[in-house]
mmCIF file of C-alpha atoms and ligand atoms in Angstrom:
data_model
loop_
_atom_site.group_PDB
_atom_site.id
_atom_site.type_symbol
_atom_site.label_atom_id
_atom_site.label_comp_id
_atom_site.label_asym_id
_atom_site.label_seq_id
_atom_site.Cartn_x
_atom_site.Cartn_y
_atom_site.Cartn_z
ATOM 1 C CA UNK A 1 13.123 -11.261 4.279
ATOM 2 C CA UNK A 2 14.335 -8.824 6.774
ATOM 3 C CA UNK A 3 12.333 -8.449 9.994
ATOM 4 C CA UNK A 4 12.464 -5.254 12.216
ATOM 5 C CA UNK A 5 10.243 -5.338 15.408
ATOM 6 C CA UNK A 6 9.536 -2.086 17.423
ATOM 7 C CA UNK A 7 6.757 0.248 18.849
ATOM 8 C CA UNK A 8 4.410 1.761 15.888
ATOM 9 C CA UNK A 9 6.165 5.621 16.264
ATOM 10 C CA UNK A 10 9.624 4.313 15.558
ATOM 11 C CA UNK A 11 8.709 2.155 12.638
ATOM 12 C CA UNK A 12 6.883 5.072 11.023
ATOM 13 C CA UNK A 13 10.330 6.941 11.659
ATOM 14 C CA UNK A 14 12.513 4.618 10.403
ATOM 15 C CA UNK A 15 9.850 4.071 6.898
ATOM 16 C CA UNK A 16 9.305 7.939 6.222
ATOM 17 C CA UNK A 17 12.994 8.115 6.517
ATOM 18 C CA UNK A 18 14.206 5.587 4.034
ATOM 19 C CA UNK A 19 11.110 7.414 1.554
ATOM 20 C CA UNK A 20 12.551 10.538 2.352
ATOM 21 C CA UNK A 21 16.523 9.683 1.223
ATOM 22 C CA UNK A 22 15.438 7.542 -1.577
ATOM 23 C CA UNK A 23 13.558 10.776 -2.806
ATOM 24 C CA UNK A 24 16.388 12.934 -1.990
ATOM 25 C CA UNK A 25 19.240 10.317 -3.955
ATOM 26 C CA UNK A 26 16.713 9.661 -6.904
ATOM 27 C CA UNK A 27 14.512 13.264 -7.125
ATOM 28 C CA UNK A 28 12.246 10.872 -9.921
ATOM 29 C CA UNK A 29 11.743 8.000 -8.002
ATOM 30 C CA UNK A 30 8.933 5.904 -8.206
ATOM 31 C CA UNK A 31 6.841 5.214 -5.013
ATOM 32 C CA UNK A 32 3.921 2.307 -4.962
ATOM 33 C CA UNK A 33 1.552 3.653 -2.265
ATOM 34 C CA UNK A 34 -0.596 2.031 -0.107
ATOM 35 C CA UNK A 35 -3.727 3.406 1.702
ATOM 36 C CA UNK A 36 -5.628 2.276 5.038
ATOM 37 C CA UNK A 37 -4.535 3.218 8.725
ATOM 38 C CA UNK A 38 -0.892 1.862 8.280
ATOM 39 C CA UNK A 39 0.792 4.274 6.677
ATOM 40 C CA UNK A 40 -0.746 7.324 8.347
ATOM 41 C CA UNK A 41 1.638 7.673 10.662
ATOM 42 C CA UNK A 42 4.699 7.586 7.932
ATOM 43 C CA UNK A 43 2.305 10.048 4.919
ATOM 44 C CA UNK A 44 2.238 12.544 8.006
ATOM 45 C CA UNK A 45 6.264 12.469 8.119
ATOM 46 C CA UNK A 46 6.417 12.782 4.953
ATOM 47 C CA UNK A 47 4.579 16.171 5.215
ATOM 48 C CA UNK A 48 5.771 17.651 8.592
ATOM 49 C CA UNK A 49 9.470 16.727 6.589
ATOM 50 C CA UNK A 50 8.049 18.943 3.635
ATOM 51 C CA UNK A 51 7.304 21.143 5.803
ATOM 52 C CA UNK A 52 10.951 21.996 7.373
ATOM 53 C CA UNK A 53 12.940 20.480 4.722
ATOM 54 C CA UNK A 54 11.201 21.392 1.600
ATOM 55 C CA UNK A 55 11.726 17.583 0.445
ATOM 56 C CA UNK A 56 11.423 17.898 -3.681
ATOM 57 C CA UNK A 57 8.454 16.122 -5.034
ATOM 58 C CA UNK A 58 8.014 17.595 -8.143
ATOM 59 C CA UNK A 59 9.632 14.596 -10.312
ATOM 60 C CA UNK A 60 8.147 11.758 -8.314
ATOM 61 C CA UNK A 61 5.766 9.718 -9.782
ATOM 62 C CA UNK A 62 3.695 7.471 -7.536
ATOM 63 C CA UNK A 63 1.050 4.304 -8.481
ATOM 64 C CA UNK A 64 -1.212 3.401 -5.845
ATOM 65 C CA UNK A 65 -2.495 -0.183 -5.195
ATOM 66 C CA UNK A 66 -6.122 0.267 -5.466
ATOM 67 C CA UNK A 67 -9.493 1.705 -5.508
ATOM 68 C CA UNK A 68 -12.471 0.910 -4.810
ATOM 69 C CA UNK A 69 -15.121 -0.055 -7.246
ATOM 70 C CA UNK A 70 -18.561 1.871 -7.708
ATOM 71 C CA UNK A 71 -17.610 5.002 -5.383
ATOM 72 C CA UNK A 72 -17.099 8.122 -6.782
ATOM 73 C CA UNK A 73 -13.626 9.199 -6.883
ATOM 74 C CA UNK A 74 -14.397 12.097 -4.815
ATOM 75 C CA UNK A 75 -16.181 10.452 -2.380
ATOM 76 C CA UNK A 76 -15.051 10.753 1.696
ATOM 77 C CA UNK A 77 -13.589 7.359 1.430
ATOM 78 C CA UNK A 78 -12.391 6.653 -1.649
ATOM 79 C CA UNK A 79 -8.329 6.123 -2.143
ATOM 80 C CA UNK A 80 -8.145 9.357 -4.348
ATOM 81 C CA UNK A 81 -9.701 11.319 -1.456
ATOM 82 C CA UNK A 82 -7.491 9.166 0.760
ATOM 83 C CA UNK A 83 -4.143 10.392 -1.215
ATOM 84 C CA UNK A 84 -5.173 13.413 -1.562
ATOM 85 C CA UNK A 85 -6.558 14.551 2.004
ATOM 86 C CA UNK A 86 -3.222 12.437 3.950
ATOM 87 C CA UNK A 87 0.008 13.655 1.507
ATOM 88 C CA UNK A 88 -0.454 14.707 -2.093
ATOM 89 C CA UNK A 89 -2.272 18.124 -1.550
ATOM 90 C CA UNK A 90 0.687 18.970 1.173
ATOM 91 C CA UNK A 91 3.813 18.034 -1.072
ATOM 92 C CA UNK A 92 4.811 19.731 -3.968
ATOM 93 C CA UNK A 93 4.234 16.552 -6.311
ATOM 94 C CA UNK A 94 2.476 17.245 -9.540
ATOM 95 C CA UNK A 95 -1.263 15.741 -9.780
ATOM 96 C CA UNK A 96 -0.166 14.114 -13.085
ATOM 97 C CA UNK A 97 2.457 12.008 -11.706
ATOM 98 C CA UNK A 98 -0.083 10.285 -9.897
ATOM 99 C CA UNK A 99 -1.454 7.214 -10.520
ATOM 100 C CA UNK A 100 -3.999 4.826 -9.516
ATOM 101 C CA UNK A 101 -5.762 1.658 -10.902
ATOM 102 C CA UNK A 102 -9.091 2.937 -12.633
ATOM 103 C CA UNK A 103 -11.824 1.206 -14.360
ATOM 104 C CA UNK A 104 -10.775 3.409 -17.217
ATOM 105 C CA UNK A 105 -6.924 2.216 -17.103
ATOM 106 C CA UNK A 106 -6.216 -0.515 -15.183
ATOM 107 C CA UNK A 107 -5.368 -3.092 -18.215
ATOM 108 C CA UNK A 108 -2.747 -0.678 -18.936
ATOM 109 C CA UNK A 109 -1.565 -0.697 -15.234
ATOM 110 C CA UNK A 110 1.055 -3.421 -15.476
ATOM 111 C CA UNK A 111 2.910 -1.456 -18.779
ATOM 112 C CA UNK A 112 2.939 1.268 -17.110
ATOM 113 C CA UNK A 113 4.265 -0.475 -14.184
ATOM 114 C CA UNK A 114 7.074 -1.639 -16.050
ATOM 115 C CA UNK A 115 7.626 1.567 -18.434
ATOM 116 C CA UNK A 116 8.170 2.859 -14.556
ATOM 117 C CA UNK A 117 9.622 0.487 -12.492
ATOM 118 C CA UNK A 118 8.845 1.203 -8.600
ATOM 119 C CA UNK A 119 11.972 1.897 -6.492
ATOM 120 C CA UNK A 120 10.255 1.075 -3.192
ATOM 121 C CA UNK A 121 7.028 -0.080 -2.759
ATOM 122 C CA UNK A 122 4.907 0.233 0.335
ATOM 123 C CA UNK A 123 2.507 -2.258 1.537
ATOM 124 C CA UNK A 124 -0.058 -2.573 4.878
ATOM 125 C CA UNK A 125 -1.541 -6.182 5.008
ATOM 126 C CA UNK A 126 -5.114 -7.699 5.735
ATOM 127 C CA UNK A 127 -5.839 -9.652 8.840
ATOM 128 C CA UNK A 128 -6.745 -12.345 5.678
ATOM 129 C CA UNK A 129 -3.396 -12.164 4.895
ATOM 130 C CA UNK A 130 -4.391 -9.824 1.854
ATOM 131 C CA UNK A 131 -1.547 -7.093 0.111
ATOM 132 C CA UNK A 132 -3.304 -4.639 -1.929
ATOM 133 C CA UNK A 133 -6.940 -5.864 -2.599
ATOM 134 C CA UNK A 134 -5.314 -9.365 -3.739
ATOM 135 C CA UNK A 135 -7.737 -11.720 -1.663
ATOM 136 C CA UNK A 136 -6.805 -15.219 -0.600
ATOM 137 C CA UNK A 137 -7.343 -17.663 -3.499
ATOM 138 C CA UNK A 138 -6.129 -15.184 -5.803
ATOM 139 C CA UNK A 139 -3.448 -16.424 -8.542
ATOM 140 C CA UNK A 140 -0.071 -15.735 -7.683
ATOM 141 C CA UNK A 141 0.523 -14.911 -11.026
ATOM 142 C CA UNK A 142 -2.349 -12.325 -10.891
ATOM 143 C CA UNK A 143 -1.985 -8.987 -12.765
ATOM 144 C CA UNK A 144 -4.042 -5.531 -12.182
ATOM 145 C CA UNK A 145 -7.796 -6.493 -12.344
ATOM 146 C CA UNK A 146 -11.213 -5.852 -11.043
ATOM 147 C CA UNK A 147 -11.502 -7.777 -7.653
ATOM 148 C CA UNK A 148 -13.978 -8.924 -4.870
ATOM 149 C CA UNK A 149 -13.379 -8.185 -1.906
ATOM 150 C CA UNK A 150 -13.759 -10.847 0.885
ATOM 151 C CA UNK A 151 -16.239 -10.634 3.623
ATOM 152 C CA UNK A 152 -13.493 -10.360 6.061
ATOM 153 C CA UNK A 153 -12.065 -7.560 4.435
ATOM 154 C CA UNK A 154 -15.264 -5.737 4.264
ATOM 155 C CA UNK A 155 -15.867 -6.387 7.918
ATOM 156 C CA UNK A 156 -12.370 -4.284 8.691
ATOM 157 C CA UNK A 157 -13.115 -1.760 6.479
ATOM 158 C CA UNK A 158 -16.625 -0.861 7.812
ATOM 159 C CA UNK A 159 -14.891 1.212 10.386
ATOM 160 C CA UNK A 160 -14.155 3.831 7.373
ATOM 161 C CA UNK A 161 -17.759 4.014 6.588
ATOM 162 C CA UNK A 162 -21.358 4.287 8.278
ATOM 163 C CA UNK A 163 -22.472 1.096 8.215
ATOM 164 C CA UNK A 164 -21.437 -2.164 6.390
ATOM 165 C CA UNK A 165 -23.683 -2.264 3.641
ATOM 166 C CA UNK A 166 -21.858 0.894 2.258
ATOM 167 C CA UNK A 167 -18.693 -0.476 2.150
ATOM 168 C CA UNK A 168 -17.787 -1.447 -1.704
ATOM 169 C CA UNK A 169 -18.120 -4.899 -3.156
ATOM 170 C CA UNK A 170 -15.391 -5.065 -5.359
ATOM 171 C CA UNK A 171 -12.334 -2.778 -6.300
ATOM 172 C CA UNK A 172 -9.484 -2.814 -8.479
ATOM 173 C CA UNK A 173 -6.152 -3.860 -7.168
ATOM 174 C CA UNK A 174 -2.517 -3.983 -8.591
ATOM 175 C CA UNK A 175 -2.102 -7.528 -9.231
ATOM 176 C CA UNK A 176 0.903 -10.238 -7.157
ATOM 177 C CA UNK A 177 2.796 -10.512 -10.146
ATOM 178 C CA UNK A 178 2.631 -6.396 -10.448
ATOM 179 C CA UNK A 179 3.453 -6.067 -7.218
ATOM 180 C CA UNK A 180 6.536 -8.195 -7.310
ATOM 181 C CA UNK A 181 8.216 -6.433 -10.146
ATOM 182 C CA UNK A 182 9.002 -3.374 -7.243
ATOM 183 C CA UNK A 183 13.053 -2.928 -6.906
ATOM 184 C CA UNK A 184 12.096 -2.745 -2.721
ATOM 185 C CA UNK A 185 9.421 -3.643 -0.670
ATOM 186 C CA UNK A 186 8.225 -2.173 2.668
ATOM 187 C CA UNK A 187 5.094 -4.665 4.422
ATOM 188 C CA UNK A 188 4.135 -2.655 7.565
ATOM 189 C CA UNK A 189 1.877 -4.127 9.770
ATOM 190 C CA UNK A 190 0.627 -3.184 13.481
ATOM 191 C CA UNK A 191 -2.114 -4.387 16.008
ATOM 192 C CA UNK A 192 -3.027 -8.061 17.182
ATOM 193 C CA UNK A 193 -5.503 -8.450 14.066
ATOM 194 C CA UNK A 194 -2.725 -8.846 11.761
ATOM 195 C CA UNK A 195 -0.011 -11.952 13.471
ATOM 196 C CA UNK A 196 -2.042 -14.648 11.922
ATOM 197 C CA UNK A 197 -1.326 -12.985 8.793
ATOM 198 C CA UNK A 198 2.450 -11.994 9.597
ATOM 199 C CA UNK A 199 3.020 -15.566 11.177
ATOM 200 C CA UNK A 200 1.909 -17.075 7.827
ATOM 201 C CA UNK A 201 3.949 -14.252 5.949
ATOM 202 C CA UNK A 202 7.048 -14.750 8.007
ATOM 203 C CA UNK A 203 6.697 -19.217 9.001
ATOM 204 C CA UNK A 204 4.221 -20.430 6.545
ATOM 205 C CA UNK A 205 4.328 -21.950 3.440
ATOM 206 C CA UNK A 206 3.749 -20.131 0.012
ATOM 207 C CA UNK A 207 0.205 -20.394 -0.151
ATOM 208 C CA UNK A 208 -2.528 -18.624 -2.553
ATOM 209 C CA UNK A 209 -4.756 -18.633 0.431
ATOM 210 C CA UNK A 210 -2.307 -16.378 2.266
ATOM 211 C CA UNK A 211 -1.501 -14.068 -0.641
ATOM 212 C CA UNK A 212 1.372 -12.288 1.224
ATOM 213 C CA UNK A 213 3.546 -15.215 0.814
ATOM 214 C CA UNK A 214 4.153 -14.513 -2.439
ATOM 215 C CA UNK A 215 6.623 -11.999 -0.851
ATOM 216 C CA UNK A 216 8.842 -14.525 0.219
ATOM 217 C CA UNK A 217 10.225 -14.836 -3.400
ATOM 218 C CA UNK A 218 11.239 -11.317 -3.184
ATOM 219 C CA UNK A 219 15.071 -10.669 -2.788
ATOM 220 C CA UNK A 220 14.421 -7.156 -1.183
ATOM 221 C CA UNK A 221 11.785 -7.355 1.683
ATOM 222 C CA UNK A 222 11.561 -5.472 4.857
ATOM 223 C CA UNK A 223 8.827 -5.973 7.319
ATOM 224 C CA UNK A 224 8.050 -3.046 9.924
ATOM 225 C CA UNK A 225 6.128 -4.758 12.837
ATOM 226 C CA UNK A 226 4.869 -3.719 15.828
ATOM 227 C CA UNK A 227 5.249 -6.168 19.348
ATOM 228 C CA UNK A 228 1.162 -7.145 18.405
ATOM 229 C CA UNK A 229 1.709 -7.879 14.965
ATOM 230 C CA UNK A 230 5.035 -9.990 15.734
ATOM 231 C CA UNK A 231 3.181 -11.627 18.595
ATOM 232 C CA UNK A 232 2.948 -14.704 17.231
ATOM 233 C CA UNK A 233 6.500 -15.306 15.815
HETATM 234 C C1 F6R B 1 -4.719 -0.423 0.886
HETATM 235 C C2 F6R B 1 -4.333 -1.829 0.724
HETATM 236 C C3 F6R B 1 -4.707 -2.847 1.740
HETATM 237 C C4 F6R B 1 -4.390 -2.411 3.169
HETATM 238 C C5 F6R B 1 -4.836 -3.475 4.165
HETATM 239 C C6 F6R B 1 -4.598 -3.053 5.599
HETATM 240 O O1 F6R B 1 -4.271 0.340 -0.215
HETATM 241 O O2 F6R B 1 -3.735 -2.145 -0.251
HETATM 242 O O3 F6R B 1 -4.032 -4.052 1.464
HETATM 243 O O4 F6R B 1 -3.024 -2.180 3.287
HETATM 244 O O5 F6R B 1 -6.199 -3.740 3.982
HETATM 245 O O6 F6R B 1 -5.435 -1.976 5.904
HETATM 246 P P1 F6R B 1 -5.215 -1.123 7.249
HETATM 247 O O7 F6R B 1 -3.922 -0.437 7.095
HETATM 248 O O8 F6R B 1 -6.374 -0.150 7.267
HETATM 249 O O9 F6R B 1 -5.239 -2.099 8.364
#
């Protein structure tokens, strides 16, 4: 697992850039997305790059990590609204070549997954230690399902919404063995909230109860830090 440690700005620099020349090498690359606060900083590249560079989208296929259960998929804080609003409606990718794990779909997920193996895929973390909406105690071995989502993880996200009671139950997530299959992985993490999770990631043992761990199997991992996420290592 490679580590890179530097202030948030940079890091979203040097990700957008490595999506950016994978999609210029490979014009039908596919891109696992992530959602959150993360990867705002890198989705904006990607569109003020669009925006100079005309960047071709229009054979890129990407497959999101989640969704939440029980909220409308137009709703302010869902992760199609999410997509949407922060890159899809300023790139020139086509609306069918997006993907995301639906009540309606998500058995089919990990076919799909490997009909279209991802070339990179990007990930945030949970302070839990959580990638996608896999939750500690979940099966390494887990594939695309319909999930709970921990208290803790509820508690972070009530920041998105007006208070915590409105924040979704459950959700469905791309599973860890899904996940695993990607060619390239990107973890980015930033902020003080997330070094327990990066010291287990990065020192721990392979643990279900720290689901990131599972990453250190991978042969192609990167992890963007900031100083307070790498604070503890
Ligand atoms: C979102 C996702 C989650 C987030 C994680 C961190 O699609 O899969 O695992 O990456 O909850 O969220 P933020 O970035 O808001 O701290």
């Amino acid at each position: 697992m490679k580590v890179i440690i530097n202030e948030k700005t940079i890091l979203d620099q040097l990700v957008s850039k490595k999506i950016i020349d994978l999609v210029k090498s490979k014009p039908n690359a596919n891109l696992g997305l992530a959602t959150g606060s993360t990867p705002l900083g890198v989705y904006q590249n990607l569109v003020n790059d669009y925006q100079s560079n005309n960047t071709d989208y229009s054979q890129v296929k990407t497959f999101n990590l989640d969704e939440y259960l029980n909220l409308p998929l137009d709703h302010q804080q869902s992760y199609h609204t999410y997509m949407n609003k922060q890159l899809f409606d300023h790139l020139n990718i086509n609306l069918e070549n997006t993907h995301f794990p639906l009540e309606n779909n998500y058995l089919n997920y990990p076919t799909l997954l490997k009909e279209n193996p991802l070339d990179l895929q990007l990930l945030g973390i949970g302070s839990n230690g959580h990638i996608g909406f896999n939750e500690p105690g979940t099966a390494f071995n887990s594939t695309t399902n319909i999930v709970k989502l921990a208290s803790e993880t509820r508690n972070d996200n009530a920041r998105f919404f007006s208070k915590l009671s409105d924040v979704p139950t459950e959700a469905i997530s791309m599973g860890l063995k899904d996940i695993m299959m990607a060619k390239e992985i990107i973890l980015m993490a930033n902020g003080k909230n997330k070094a327990a999770a990066i010291y287990q990631l990065v020192k721990g043992l392979k643990s279900e109860e720290w689901p990131a761990t599972i990453l250190q199997d991978h042969p192609n991992v990167t992890l963007y830090l900031d100083f307070d996420a790498a604070s503890l290592l």
